Coordinates of C-alpha atoms in Angstrom, one line a residue:
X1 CA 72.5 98.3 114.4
X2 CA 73.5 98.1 110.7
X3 CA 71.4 95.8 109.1
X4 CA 73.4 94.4 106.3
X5 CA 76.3 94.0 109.1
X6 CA 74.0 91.8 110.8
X7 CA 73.2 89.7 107.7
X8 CA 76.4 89.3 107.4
X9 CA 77.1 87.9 110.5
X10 CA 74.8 85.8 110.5
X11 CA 75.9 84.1 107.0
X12 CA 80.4 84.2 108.8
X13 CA 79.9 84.1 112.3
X14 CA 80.4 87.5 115.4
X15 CA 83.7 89.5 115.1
X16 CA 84.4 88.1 111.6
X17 CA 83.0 91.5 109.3
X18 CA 84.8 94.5 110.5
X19 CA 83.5 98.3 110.2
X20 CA 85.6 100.9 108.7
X21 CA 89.0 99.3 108.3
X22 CA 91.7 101.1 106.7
X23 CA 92.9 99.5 103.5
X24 CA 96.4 101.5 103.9
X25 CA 97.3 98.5 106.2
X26 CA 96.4 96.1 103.9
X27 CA 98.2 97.5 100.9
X28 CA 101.7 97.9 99.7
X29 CA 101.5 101.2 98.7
X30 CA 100.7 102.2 102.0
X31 CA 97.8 103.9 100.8
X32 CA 94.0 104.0 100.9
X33 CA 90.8 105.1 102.9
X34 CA 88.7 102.6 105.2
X35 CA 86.8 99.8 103.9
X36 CA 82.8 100.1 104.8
X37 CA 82.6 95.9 105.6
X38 CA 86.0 94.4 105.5
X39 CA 86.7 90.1 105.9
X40 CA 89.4 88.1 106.3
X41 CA 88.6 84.6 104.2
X42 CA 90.5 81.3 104.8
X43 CA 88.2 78.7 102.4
X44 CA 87.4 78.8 99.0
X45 CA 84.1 77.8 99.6
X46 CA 83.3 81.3 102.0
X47 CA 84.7 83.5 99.2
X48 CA 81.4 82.4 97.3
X49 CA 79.3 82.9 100.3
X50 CA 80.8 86.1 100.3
X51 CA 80.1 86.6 96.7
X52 CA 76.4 85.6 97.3
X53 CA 75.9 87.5 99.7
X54 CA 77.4 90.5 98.6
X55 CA 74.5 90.2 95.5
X56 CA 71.8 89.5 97.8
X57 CA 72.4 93.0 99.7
X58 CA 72.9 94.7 97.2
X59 CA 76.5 95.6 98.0
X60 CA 79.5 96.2 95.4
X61 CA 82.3 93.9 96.5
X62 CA 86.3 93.9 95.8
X63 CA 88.5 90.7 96.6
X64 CA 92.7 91.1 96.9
X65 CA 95.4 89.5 98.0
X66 CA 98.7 90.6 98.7
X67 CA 97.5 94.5 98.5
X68 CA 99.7 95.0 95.7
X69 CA 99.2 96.4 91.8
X70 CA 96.4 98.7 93.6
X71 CA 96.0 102.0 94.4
X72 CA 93.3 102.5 97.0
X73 CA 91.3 106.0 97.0
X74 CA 91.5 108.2 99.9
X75 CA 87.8 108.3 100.6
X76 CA 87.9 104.2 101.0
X77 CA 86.0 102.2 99.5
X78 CA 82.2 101.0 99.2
X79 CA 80.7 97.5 100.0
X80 CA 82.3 94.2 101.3
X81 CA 86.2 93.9 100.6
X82 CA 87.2 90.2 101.0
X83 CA 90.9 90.0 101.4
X84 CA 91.6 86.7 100.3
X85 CA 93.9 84.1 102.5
X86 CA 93.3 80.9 101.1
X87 CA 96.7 79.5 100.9
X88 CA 96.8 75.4 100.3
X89 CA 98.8 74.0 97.5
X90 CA 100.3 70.9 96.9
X91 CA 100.9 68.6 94.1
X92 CA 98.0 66.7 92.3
X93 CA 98.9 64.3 89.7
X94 CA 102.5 62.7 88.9
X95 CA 102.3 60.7 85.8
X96 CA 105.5 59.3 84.2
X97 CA 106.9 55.4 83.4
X98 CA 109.2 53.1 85.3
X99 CA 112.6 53.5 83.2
X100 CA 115.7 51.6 85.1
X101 CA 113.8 50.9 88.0
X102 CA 113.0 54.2 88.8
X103 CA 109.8 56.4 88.2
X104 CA 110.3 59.2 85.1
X105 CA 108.0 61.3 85.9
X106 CA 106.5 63.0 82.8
X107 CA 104.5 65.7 84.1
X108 CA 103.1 67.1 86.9
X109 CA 99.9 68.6 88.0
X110 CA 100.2 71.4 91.1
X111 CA 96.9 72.7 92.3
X112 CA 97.1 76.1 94.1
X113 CA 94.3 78.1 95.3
X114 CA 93.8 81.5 94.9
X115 CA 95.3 83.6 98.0
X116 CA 98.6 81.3 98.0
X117 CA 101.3 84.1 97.8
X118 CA 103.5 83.2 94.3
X119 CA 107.0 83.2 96.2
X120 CA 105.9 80.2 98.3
X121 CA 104.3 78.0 95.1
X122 CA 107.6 79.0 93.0
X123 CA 109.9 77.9 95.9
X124 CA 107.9 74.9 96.5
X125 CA 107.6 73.9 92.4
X126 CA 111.3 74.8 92.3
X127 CA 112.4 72.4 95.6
X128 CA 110.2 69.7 93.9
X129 CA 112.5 69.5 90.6
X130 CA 109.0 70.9 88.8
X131 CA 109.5 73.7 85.9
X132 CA 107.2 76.5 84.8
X133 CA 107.5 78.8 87.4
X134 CA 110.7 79.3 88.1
X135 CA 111.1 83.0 86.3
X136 CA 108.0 84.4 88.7
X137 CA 110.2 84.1 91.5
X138 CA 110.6 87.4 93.6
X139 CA 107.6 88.7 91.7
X140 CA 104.8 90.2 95.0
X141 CA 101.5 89.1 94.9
X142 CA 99.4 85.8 94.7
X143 CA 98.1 83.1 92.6
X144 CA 94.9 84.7 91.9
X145 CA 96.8 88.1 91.0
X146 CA 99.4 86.7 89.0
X147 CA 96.7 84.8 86.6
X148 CA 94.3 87.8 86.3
X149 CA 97.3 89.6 85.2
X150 CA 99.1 86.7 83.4
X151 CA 102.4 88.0 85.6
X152 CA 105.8 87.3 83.5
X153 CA 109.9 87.8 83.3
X154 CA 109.9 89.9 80.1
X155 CA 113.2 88.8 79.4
X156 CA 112.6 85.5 78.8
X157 CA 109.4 85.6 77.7
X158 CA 107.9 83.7 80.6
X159 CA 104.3 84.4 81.7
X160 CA 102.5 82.4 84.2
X161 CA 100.0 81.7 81.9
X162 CA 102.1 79.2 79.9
X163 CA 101.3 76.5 82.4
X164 CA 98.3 77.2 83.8
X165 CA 96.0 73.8 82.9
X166 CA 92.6 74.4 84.4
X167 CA 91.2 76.8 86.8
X168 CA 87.9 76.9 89.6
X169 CA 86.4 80.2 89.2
X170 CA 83.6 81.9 90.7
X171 CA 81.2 84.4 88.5
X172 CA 80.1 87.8 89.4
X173 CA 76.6 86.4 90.3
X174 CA 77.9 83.7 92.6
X175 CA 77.9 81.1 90.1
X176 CA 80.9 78.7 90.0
X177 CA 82.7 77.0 86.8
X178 CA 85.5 75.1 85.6
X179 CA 87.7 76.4 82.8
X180 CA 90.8 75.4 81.2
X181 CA 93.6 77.6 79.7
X182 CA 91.8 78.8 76.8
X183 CA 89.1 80.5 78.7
X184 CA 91.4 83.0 79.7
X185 CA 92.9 84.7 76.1
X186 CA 96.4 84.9 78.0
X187 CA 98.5 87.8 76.3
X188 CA 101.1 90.3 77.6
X189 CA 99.7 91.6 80.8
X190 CA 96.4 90.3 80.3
X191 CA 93.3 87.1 80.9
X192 CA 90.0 87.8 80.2
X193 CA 89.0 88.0 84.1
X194 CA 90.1 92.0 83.5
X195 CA 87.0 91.8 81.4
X196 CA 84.7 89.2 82.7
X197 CA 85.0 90.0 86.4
X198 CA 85.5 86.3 87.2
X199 CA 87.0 85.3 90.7
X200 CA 90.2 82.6 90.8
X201 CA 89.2 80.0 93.4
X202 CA 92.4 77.7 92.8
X203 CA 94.4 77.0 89.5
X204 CA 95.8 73.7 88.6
X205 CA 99.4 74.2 86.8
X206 CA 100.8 72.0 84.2
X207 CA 104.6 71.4 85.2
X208 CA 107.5 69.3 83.8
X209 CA 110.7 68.1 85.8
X210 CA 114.1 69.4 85.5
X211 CA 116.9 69.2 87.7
X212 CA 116.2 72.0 90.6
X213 CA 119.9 73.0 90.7
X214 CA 118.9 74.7 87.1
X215 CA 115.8 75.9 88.4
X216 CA 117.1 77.5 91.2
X217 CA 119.8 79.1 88.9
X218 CA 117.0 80.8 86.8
X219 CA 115.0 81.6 89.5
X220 CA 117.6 83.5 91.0
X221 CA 118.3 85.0 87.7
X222 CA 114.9 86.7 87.7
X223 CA 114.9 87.7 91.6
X224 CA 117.9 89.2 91.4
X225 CA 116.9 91.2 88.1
X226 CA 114.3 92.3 89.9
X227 CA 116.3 93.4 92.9
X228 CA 118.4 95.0 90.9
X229 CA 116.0 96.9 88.8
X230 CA 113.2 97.6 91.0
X231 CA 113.3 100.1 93.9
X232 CA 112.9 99.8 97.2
X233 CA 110.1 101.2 99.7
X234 CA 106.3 101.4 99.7
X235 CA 104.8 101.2 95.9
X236 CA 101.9 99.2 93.8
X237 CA 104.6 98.1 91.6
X238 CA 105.2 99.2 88.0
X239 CA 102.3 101.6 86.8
X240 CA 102.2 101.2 83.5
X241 CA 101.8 98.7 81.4
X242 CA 104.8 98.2 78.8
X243 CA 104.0 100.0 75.2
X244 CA 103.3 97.2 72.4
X245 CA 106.6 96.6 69.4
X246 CA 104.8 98.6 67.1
X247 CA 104.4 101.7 68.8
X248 CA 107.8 101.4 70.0
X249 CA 109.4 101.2 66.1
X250 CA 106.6 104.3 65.2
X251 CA 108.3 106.5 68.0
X252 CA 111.1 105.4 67.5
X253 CA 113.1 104.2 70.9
X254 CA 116.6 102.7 70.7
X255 CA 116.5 98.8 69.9
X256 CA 113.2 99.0 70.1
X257 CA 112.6 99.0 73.7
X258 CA 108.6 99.1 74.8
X259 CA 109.6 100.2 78.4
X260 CA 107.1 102.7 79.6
X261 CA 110.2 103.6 82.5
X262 CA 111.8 104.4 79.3
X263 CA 109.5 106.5 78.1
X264 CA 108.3 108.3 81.2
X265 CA 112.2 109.0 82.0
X266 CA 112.7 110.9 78.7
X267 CA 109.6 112.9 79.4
X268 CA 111.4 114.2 82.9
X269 CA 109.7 113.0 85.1
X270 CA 112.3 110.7 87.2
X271 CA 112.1 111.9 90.5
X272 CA 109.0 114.6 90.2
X273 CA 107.3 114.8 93.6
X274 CA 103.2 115.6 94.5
X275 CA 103.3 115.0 97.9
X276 CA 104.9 112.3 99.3
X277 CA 104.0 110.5 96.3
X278 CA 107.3 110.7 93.8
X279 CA 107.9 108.6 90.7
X280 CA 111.2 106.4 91.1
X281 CA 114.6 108.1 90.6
X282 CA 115.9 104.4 89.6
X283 CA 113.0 103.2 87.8
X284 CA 110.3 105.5 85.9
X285 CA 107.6 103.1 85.8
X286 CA 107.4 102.9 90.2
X287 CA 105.7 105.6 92.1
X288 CA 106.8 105.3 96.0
X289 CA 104.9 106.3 98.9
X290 CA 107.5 108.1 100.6
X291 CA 106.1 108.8 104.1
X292 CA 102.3 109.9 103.9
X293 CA 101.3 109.7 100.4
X294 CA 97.6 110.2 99.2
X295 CA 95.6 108.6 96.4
X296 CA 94.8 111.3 94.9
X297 CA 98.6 112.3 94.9
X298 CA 99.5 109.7 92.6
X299 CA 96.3 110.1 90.5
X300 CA 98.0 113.3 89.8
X301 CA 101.5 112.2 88.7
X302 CA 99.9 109.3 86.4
X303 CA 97.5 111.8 84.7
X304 CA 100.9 114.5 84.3
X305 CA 102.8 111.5 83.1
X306 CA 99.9 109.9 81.1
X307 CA 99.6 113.9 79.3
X308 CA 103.3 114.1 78.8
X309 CA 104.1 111.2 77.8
X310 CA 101.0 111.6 74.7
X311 CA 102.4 114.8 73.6
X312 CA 106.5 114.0 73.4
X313 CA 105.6 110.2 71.6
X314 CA 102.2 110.8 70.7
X315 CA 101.7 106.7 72.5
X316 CA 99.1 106.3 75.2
X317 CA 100.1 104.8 78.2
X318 CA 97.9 102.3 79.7
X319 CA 97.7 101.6 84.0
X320 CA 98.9 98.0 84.8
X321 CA 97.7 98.9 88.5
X322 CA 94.0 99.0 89.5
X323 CA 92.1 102.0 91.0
X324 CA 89.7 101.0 93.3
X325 CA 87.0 103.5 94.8
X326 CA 87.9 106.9 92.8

């Protein structure tokens, strides 16, 4: 029997580490070889066993969520993959003062933990008259994805990170700590966990009230931008990460627009096919699985685009998704 299996059964209990399961049904983009020890978590506290344990075998180890903004290789990938269901949230702290007999609340602290899938805390946040989140709604993914990324609605300037307060994180090494917002060096489509390799365990949120009738109105603002813009059918989500103001006046695009779409469009590549993996003919910046896409098919197309793009506007594009195992 496979020894580190068995250590690992002993440590979550029989049936709980599966052999060899295919990450393509675990991801959005439909894509991706098996996964060598593969567990479902439900508790916080077992994502740090997990953690541990993965150090004391001596075995790499990748944590997701929702399975999307990644792109799994075809050959699978190595160690123990912990998809990660822990999913309570609810609200902490209310603070506020009696004002005509009634309680105003001030602020409000939400505590969410790590696998709780964005959509449900929004819509919760949003049903509770608490803003902050309002402009993630419709965004895929969970908490712990949204914060490693610092998610956001470009057009308003809203990124998650703007009200995270505090957040239970578990190192590399097993060890676990207690940050607050500075820790993680929020800017456009980054926190420092991209660098550190730090784990979300839970996040507590910094909220304020507001009427939910106006919450709901910008909520639905930003879903249905999103609906509109965004294509449907299996994808990681947009590829690229958006080009910085500076390079966009040095190339230059029309009002200044730092869309990488933009920029992958006017290179010609709308629509260009390896495969059954083919770039968006309604957004530049989506690459679809299309029936029976591989990994290495969309490797392809972002190095073609990633060359292209360098030689028309001489501006490096950088991946917003993760490649895991190539």
């Amino acid at each position: 029997m496979d020894t580190k299996l068995k250590e690992l059964e002993k440590i979550f209990g029989q049936n709980r580490v599966r052999l060899d399961e295919p990450m393509s049904a675990h991801t959005t983009f439909k894509i991706g070889g098996k996964a060598q020890y593969y567990i479902d978590i439900d508790k916080t506290d077992d994502i740090v066993k997990a953690v541990k344990a993965a150090k004391t075998l001596d075995l790499p180890f990748f944590i997701f969520g929702s399975g999307s903004n990644i792109i799994v290789a075809d050959c699978g990938i190595k160690g123990l993959i912990i998809k990660n269901n822990c999913r309570k949230f609810d609200i902490a702290i209310l603070s506020g003062r009696v004002k005509n007999q009634k309680i105003d609340v001030g602020k409000a602290l939400v505590v969410a933990e790590s696998g709780v899938i964005i959509n449900q805390l929004v819509r919760f946040a949003i049903e509770k008259g608490l803003s902050g989140l309002e402009y993630q709604l419709g965004l895929p993914g969970t908490v712990g994805g949204a914060v490693y990324m610092n998610s956001n609605f470009p057009r308003k300037g809203a990124y998650i990170g703007d009200c995270v307060f505090s957040a239970k994180l578990v190192t590399k090494e097993g060890e676990i700590k207690e940050v607050d917002k500075t820790y993680f060096h929020f800017v456009y489509d980054y926190s420092v966990l991209q660098e550190t390799g730090d784990i979300v365990l839970s996040v507590v949120f910094r909220m304020t009230p507001a009427d939910t009738k106006v919450l709901w109105e910008r909520g639905m603002e930003a879903l249905e931008y999103r609906n509109n813009s965004q294509p449907k059918g299996a994808s990681a989500g947009c590829t690229f990460r958006n080009i910085s103001i500076v390079e966009a006046i040095s190339i230059p695009t029309p009002d200044r627009i730092t869309s990488a779409g933009y920029l992958i469009d006017k290179a010609g590549f709308k629509g260009k096919r390896i495969g059954d993996a083919m770039i968006s003919d309604r957004h530049a910046n989506f690459i679809l699985n299309m029936g029976n896409a591989r990994g290495e098919d969309v490797v392809e197309l972002v190095r073609l685009i990633k060359d292209e793009v360098f030689k028309k506007f001489n501006v490096k594009l950088h991946l917003e998704v993760k490649t895991v195992g190539f």
